[in-house]
Short mmCIF file of C-alpha atoms in Angstrom, two decimals:
data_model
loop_
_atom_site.label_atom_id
_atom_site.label_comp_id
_atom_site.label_asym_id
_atom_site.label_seq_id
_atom_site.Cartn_x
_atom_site.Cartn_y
_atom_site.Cartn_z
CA UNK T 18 0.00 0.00 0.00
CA UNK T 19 0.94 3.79 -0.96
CA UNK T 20 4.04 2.30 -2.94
CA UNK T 21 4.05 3.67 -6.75
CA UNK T 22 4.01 1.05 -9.40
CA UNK T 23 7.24 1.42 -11.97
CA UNK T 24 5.92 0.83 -15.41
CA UNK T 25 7.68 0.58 -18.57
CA UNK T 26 7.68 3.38 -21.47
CA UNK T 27 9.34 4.24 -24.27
CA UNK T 28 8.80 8.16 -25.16
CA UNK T 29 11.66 10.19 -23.65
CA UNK T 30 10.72 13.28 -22.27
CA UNK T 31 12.67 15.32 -25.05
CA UNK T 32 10.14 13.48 -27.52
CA UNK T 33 6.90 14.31 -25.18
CA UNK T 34 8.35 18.23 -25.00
CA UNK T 35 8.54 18.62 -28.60
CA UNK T 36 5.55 17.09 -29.30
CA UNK T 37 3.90 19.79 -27.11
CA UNK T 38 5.99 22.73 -28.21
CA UNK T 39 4.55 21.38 -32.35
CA UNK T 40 1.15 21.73 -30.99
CA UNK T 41 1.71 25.11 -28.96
CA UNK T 42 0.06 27.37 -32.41
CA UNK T 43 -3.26 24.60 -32.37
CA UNK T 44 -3.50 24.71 -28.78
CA UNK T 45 -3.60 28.70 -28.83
CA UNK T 46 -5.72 28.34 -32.22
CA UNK T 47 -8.38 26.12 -30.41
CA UNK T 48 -8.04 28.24 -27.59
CA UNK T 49 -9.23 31.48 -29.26
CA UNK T 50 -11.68 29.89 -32.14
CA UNK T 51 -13.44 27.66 -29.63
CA UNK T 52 -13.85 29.23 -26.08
CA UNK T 53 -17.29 27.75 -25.64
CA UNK T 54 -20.16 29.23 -24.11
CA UNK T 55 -20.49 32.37 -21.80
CA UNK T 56 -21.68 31.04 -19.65
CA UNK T 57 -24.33 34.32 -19.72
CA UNK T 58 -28.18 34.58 -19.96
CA UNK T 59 -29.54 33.68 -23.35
CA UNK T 60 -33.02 35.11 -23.87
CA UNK T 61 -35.68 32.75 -25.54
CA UNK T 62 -36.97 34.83 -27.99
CA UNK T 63 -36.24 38.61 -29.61
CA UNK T 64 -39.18 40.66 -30.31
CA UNK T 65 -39.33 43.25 -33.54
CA UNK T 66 -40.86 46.08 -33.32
CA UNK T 67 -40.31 48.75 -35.64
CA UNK T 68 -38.50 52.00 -34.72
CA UNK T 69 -41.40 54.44 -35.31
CA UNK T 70 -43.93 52.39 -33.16
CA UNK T 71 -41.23 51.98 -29.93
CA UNK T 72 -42.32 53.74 -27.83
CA UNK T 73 -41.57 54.32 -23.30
CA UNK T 74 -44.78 51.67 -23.10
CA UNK T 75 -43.52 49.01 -25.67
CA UNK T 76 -42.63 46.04 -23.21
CA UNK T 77 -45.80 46.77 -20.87
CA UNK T 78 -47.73 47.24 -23.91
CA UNK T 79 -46.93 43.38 -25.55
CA UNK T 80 -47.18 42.28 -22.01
CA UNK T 81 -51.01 43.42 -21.82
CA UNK T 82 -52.05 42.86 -25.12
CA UNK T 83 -50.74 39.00 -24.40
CA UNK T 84 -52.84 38.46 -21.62
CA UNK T 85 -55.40 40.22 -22.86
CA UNK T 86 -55.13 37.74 -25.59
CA UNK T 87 -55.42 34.74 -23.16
CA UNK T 88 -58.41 36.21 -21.50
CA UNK T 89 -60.35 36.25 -24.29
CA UNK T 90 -59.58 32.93 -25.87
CA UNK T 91 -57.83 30.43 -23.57
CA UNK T 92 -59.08 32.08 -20.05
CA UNK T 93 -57.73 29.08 -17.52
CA UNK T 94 -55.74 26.95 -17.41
CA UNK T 95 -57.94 23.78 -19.00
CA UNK T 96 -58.72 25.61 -22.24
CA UNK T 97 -54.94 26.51 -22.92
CA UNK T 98 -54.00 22.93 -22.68
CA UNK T 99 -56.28 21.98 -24.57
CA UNK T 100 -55.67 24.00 -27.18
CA UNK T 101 -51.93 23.61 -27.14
CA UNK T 102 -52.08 19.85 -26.82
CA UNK T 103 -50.13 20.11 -22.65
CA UNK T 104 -50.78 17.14 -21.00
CA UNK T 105 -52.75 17.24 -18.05
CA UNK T 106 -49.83 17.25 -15.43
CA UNK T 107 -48.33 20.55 -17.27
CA UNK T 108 -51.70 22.61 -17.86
CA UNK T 109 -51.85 24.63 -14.45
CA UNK T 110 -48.09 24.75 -13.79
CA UNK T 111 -47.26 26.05 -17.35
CA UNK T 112 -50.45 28.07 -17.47
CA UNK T 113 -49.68 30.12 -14.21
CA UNK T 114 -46.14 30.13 -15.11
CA UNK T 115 -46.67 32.13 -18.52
CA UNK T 116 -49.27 34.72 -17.32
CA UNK T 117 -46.86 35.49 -14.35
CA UNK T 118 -44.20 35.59 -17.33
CA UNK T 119 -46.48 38.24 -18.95
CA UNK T 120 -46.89 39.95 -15.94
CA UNK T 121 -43.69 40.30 -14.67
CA UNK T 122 -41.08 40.23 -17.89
CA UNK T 123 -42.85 39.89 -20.85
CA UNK T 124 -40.34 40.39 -23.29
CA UNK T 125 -36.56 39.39 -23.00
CA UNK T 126 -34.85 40.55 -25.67
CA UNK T 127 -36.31 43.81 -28.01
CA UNK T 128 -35.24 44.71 -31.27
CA UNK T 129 -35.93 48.31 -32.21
CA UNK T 130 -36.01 47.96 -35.89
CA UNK T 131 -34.43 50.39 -38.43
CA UNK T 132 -34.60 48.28 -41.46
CA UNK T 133 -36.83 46.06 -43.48
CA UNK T 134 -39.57 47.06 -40.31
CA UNK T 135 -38.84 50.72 -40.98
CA UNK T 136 -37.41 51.18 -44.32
CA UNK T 137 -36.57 54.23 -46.16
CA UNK T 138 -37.35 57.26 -44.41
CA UNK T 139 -35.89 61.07 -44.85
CA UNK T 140 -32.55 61.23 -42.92
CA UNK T 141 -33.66 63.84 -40.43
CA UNK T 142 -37.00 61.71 -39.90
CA UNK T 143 -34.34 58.84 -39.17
CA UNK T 144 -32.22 60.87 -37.08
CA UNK T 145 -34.84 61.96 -34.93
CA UNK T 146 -36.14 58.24 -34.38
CA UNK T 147 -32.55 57.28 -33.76
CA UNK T 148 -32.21 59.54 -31.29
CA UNK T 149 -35.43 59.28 -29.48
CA UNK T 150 -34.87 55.19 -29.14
CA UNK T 151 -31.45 56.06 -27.78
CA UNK T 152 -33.56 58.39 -25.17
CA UNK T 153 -35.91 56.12 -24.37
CA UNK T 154 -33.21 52.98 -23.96
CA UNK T 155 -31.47 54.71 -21.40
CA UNK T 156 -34.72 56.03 -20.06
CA UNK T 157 -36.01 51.98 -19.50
CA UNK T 158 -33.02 51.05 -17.91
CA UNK T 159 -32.64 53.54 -15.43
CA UNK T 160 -36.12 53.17 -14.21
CA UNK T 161 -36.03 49.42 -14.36
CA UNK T 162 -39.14 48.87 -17.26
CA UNK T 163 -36.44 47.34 -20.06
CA UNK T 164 -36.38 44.16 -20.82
CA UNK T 165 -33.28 42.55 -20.10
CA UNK T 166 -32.02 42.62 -23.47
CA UNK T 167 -32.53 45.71 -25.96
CA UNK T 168 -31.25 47.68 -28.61
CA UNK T 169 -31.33 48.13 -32.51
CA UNK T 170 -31.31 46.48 -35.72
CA UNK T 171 -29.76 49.28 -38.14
CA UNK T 172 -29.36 49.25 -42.33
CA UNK T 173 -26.87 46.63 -44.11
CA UNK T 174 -23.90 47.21 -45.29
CA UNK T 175 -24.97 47.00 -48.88
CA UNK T 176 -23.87 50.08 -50.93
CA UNK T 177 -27.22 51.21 -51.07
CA UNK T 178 -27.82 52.06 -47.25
CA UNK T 179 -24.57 51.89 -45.98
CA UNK T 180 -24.35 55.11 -44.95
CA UNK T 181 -27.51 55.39 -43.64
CA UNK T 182 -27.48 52.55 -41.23
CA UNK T 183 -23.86 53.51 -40.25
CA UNK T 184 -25.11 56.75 -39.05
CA UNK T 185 -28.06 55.46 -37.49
CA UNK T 186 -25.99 53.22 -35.38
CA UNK T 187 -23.78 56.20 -34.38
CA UNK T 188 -26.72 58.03 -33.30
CA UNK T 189 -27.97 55.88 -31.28
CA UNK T 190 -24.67 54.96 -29.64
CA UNK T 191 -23.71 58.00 -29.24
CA UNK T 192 -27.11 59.44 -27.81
CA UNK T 193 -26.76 56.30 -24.69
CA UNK T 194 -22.88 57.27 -24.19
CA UNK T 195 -24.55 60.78 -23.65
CA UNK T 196 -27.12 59.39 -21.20
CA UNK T 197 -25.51 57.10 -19.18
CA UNK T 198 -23.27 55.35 -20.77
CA UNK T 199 -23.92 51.69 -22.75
CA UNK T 200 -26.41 49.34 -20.98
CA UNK T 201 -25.09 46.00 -20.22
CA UNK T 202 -28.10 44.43 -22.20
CA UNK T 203 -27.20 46.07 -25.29
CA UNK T 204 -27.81 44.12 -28.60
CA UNK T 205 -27.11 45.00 -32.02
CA UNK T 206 -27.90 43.37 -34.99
CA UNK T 207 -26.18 43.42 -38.44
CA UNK T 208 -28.41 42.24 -41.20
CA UNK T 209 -28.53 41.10 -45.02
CA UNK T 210 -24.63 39.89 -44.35
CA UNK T 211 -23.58 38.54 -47.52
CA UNK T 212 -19.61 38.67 -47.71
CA UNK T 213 -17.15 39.17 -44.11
CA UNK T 214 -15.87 41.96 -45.14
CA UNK T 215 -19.25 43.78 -43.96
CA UNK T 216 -18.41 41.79 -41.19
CA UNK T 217 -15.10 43.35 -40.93
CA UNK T 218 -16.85 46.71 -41.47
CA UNK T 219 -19.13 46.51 -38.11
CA UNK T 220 -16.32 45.51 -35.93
CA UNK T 221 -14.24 48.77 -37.35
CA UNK T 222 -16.72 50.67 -36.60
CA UNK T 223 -17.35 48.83 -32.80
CA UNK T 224 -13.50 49.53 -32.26
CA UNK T 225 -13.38 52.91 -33.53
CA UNK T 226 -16.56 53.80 -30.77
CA UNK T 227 -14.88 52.44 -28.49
CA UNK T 228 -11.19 54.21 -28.79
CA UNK T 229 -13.70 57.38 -28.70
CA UNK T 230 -15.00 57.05 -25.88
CA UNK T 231 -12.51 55.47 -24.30
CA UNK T 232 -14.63 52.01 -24.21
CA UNK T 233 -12.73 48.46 -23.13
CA UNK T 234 -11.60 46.60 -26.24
CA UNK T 235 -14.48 44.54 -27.46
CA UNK T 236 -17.56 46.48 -25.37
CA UNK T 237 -19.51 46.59 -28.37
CA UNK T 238 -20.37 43.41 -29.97
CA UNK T 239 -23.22 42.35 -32.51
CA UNK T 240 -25.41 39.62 -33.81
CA UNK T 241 -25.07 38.79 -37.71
CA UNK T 242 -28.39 37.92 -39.19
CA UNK T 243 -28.27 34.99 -41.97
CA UNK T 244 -30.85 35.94 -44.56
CA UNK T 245 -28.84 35.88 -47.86
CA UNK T 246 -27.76 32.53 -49.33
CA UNK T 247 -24.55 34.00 -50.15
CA UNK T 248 -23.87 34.04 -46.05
CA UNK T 249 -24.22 30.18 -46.07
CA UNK T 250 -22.76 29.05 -49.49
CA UNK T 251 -19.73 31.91 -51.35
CA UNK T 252 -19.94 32.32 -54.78
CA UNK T 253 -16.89 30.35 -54.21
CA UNK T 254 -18.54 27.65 -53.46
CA UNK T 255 -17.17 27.60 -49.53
CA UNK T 256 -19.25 27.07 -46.55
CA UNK T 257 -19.16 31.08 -45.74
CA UNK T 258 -21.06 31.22 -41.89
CA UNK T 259 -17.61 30.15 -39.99
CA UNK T 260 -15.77 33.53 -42.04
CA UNK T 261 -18.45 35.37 -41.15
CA UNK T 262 -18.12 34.71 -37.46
CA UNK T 263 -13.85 34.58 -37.59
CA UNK T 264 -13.90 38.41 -39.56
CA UNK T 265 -15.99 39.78 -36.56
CA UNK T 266 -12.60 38.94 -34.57
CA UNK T 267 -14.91 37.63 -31.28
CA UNK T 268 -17.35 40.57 -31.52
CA UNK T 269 -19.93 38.46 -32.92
CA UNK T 270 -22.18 37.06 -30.34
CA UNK T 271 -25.06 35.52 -32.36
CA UNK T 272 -26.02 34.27 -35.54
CA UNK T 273 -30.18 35.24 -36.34
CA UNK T 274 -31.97 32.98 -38.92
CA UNK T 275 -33.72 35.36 -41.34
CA UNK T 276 -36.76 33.61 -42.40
CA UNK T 277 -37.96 34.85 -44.95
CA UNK T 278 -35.51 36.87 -46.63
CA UNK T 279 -33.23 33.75 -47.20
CA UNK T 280 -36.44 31.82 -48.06
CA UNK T 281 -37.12 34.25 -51.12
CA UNK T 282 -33.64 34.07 -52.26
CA UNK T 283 -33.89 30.20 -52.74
CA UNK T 284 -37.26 30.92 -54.82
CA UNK T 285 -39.37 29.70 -51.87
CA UNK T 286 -43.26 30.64 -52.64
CA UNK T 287 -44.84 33.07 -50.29
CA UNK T 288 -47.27 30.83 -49.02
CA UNK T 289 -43.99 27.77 -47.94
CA UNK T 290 -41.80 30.78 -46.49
CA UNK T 291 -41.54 28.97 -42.73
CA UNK T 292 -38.95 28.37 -39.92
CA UNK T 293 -39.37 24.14 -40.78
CA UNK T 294 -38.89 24.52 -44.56
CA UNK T 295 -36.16 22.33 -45.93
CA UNK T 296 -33.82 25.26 -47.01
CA UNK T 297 -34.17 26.95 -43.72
CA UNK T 298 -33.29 23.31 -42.15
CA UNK T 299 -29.91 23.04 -44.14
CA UNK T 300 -29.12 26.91 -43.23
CA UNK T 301 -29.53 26.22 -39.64
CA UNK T 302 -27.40 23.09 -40.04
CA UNK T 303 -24.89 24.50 -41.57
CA UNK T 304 -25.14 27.47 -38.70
CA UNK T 305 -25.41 25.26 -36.20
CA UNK T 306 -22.00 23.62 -37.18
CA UNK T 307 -19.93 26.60 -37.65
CA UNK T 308 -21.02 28.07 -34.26
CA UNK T 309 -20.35 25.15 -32.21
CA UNK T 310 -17.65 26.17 -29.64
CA UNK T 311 -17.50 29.31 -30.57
CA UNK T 312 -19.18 30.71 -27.88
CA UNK T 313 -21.40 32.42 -30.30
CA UNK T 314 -25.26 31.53 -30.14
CA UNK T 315 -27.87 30.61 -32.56
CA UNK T 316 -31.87 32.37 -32.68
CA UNK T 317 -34.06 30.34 -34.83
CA UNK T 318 -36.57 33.07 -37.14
CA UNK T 319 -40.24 33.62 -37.05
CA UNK T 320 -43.51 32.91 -38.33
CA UNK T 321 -45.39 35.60 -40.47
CA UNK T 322 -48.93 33.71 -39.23
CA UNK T 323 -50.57 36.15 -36.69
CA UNK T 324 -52.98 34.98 -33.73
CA UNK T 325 -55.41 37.77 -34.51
CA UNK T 326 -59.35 37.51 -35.81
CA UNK T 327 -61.74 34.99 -34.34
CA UNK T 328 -61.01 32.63 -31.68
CA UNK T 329 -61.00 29.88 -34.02
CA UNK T 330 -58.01 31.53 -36.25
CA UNK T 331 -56.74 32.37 -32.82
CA UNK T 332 -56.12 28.93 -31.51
CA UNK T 333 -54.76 27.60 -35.20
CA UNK T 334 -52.34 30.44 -35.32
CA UNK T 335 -51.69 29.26 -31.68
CA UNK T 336 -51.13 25.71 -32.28
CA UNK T 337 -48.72 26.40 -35.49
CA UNK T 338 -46.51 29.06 -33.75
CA UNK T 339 -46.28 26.37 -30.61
CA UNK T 340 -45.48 23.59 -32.61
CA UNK T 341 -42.97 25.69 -34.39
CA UNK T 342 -40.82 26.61 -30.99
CA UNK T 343 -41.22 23.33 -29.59
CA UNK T 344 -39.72 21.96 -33.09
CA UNK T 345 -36.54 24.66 -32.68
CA UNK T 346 -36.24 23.36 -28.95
CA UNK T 347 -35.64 20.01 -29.96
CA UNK T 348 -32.61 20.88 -32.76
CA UNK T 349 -31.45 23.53 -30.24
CA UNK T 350 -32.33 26.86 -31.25
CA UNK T 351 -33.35 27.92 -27.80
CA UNK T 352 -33.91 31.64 -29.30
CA UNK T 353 -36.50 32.89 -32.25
CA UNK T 354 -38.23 35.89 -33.44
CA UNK T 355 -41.63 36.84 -32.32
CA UNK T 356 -43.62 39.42 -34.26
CA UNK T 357 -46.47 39.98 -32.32
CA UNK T 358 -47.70 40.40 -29.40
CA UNK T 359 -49.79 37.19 -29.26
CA UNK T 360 -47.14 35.31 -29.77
CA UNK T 361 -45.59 35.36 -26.77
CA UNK T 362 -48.16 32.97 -25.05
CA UNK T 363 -47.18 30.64 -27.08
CA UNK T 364 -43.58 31.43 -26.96
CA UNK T 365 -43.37 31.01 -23.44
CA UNK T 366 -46.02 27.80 -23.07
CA UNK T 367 -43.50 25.75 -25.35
CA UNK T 368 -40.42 26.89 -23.37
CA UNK T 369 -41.81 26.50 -20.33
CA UNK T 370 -43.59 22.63 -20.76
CA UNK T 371 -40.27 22.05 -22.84
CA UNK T 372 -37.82 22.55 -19.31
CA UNK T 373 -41.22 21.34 -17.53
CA UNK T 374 -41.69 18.20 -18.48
CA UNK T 375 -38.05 17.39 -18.92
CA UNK T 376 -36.97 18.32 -15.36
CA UNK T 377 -37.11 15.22 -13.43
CA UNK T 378 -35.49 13.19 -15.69
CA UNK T 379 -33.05 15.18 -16.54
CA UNK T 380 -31.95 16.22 -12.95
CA UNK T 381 -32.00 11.62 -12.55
CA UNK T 382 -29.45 11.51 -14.69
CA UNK T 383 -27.48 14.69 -13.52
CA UNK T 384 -27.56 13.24 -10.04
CA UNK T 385 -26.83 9.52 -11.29
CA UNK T 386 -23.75 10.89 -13.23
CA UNK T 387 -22.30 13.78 -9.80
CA UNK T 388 -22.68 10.86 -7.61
CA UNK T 389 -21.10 8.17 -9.76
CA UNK T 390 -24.14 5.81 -9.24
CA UNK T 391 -24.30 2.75 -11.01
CA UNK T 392 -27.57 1.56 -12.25
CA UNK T 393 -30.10 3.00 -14.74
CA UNK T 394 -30.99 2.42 -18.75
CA UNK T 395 -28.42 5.50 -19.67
CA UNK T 396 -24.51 5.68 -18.88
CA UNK T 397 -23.84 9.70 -19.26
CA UNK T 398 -20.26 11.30 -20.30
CA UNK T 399 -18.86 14.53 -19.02
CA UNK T 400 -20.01 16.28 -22.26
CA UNK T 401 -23.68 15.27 -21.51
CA UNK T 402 -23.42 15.95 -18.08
CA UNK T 403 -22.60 19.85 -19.13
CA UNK T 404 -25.56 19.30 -21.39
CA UNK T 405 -28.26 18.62 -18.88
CA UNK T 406 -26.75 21.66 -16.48
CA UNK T 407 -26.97 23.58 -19.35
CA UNK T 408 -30.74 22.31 -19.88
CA UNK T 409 -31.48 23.14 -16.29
CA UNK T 410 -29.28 26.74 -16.19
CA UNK T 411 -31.63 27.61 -19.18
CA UNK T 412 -34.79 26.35 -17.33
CA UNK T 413 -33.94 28.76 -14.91
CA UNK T 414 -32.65 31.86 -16.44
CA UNK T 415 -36.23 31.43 -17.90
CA UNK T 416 -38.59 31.14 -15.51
CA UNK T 417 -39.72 28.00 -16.84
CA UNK T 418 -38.22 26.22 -13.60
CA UNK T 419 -37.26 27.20 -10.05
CA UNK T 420 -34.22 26.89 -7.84
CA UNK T 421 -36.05 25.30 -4.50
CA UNK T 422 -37.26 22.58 -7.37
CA UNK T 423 -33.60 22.14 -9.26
CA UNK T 424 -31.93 21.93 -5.81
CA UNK T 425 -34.66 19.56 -4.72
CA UNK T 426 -34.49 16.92 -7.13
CA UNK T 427 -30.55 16.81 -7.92
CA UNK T 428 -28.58 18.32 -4.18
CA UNK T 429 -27.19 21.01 -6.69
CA UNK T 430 -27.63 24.71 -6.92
CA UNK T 431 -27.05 27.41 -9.52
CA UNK T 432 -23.44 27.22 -8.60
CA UNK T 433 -22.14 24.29 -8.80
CA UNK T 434 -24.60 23.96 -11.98
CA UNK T 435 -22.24 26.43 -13.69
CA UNK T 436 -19.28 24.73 -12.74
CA UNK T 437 -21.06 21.61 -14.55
CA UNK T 438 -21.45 23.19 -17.44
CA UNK T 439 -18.15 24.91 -17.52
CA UNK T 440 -19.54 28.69 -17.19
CA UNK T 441 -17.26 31.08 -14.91
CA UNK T 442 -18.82 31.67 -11.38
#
């Protein structure tokens, strides 16, 4: 006992060294490509609302108008599940669950829109909207009434607008710097990205803000929307989404699936424009690989089919925009677009029954695999283990689960969750 085995080898210790020191520029390569999650809040869902409708009242408004929406045509918790499909078990605790959502944070992440939502307006008309969102921005967060996540989608980088959204994006900036200062929620989103050099472009443009105003290196960072098919195939006939995210040299937190822009530029009909349409399935693939370990995080689209007119068209409306999250869920887009306000009961009844119904298995395994138990039908590695954290961690930052329950059913809070997954705490 305590006496060290001697074993045989071969490798000299020269060999090993050099072996390491050939590997040194991968290691540091790996290092910055692939630094894995943040470990941060992701919200579920992005709201768009254009820039001359935003208004001090936006995120109460939705709020109201969503409940509102379930009063009149799912007004407990019985006729919800019913029309949403929730078993039994999940109808009150996901019903009660989403119109405290409504109540209390209706919307996580808002998108004040200055492009395809707004388009072309005279520049002083543009100005003065820019300037007013910046207002009101700063406004929200210093009395508490943002959501958690907010800021602005501004004009491409396309020739055309260039200038226009460049300036746009400066006034805006600019007009928070002169309030306050940046808000740690702040989002921006680059769309129509077709080549990385308008990738390249943004991040200039985030750097030379920041020298300015004498901003930390890499404050500002941005989402890239993929709407053009030219951001997921090059004319060179290269995968392009992993260029996209390397130009926006680790700026780029996000990559946004553009619905129906990128459906129209594969000569998708109106009426077969959706988030589960083949072509949108092989651009999220091809997303989804180029993003993994990146850090940088993936928000499925949205459905153009409002819950609005009779309670019939309602529920249908209901039942397709439902069906549609759950189906992101399951390939991992644990973020989409929402485009109105009716939505979000929806939104937040398949997010919510999706952690819900999950919870006690996956918190069986989590505790099966922390206290090295034998016994049950799966045998879980390290990498799934920092999968079902991060299934939990999400649950959470949601709302869709709480931390007496998590704690409850696995011995483990938020901490050493994090440390599960990986995330700094």
């Amino acid at each position: 006992m305590g006496q060290r085995t001697t074993v045989a080898t071969t490798f000299t210790s020269a060999v090993r060294e050099s072996v390491g020191d050939s590997l040194a520029a991968v290691d540091a390569e790996l290092a910055r490509r692939y630094p894995g999650d943040a470990g941060t809040r992701q919200p579920v869902h992005t709201v768009y609302v254009p820039a001359d409708t935003f208004t001090a009242g936006t995120v109460r408004e939705w709020g109201d108008r969503a409940l509102a929406a379930l009063d009149e045509h799912a007004p407990d918790a019985e006729a919800f599940a019913g029309v949403l499909g929730l078993p039994g078990e999940l109808a009150g605790p996901v019903y009660e669950r989403v119109r405290a959502k409504l109540e209390r944070e209706p919307v996580e992440d808002l998108r004040i829109d200055f492009e395809d939502g707004y388009g072309p307006r005279p520049d002083a008309e543009e100005d003065a909207a820019a300037a007013r969102a910046a207002r009101l921005v700063a406004q929200a967060y210093a009395d508490g009434t943002a959501a958690p996540f907010t800021g602005v989608r501004v004009k491409c980088m396309e020739a055309a607008v260039r200038e226009r959204g460049i300036r746009t994006l400066d006034i805006f900036l600019t007009g928070l710097m002169e309030a306050g200062g940046l808000p740690d929620g702040l989002m921006l989103t680059l769309p129509k990205v077709t080549y990385p050099e308008q990738v390249v472009a943004m991040a200039r443009l985030a750097e030379e803000f920041e020298t300015a105003h004498g901003l930390p290196e890499g404050r500002i960072r941005f989402e890239i929307q993929i709407e053009t098919t030219q951001a997921v195939l090059g004319a060179d006939g290269r995968a392009t989404v992993a260029r996209l995210i390397d130009a926006g040299g680790g700026r780029v937190t996000a990559l946004h699936y553009g619905t129906f822009d990128y459906s129209a530029a594969c000569g998708v009909g109106a009426a077969h424009q959706a988030p589960d349409h083949p072509v949108a399935d092989h651009a999220k693939a091809v997303m989804q690989v180029a993003a993994a370990g990146t850090g940088v995080r993936l928000s499925d689209g949205s459905t153009n089919v409002l819950p609005v007119g009779t309670t019939a068209r309602v529920h249908e409306a209901w039942r397709l925009h439902h069906g549609l999250v759950r189906r992101s869920l399951a390939r991992a887009y644990y973020q989409g677009w929402d485009m109105h306000p009716g939505h979000l009961p929806t939104r937040y009844a398949a997010v919510y029954s999706y952690y819900r119904e999950g919870l006690e298995r996956a918190a069986a395994r989590l505790v099966a695999y922390t206290t090295e138990r034998a016994g049950g039908d799966v045998l879980d590695e390290p990498a799934t283990a920092r999968a079902l954290s991060g299934h939990l961690l999400r649950g959470l930052d949601c709302g869709a689960v709480d931390t007496a329950e998590v704690t409850g059913l696995t011995g483990l809070d938020r901490a050493a969750l994090e440390r599960l997954t990986g995330r700094a705490v």
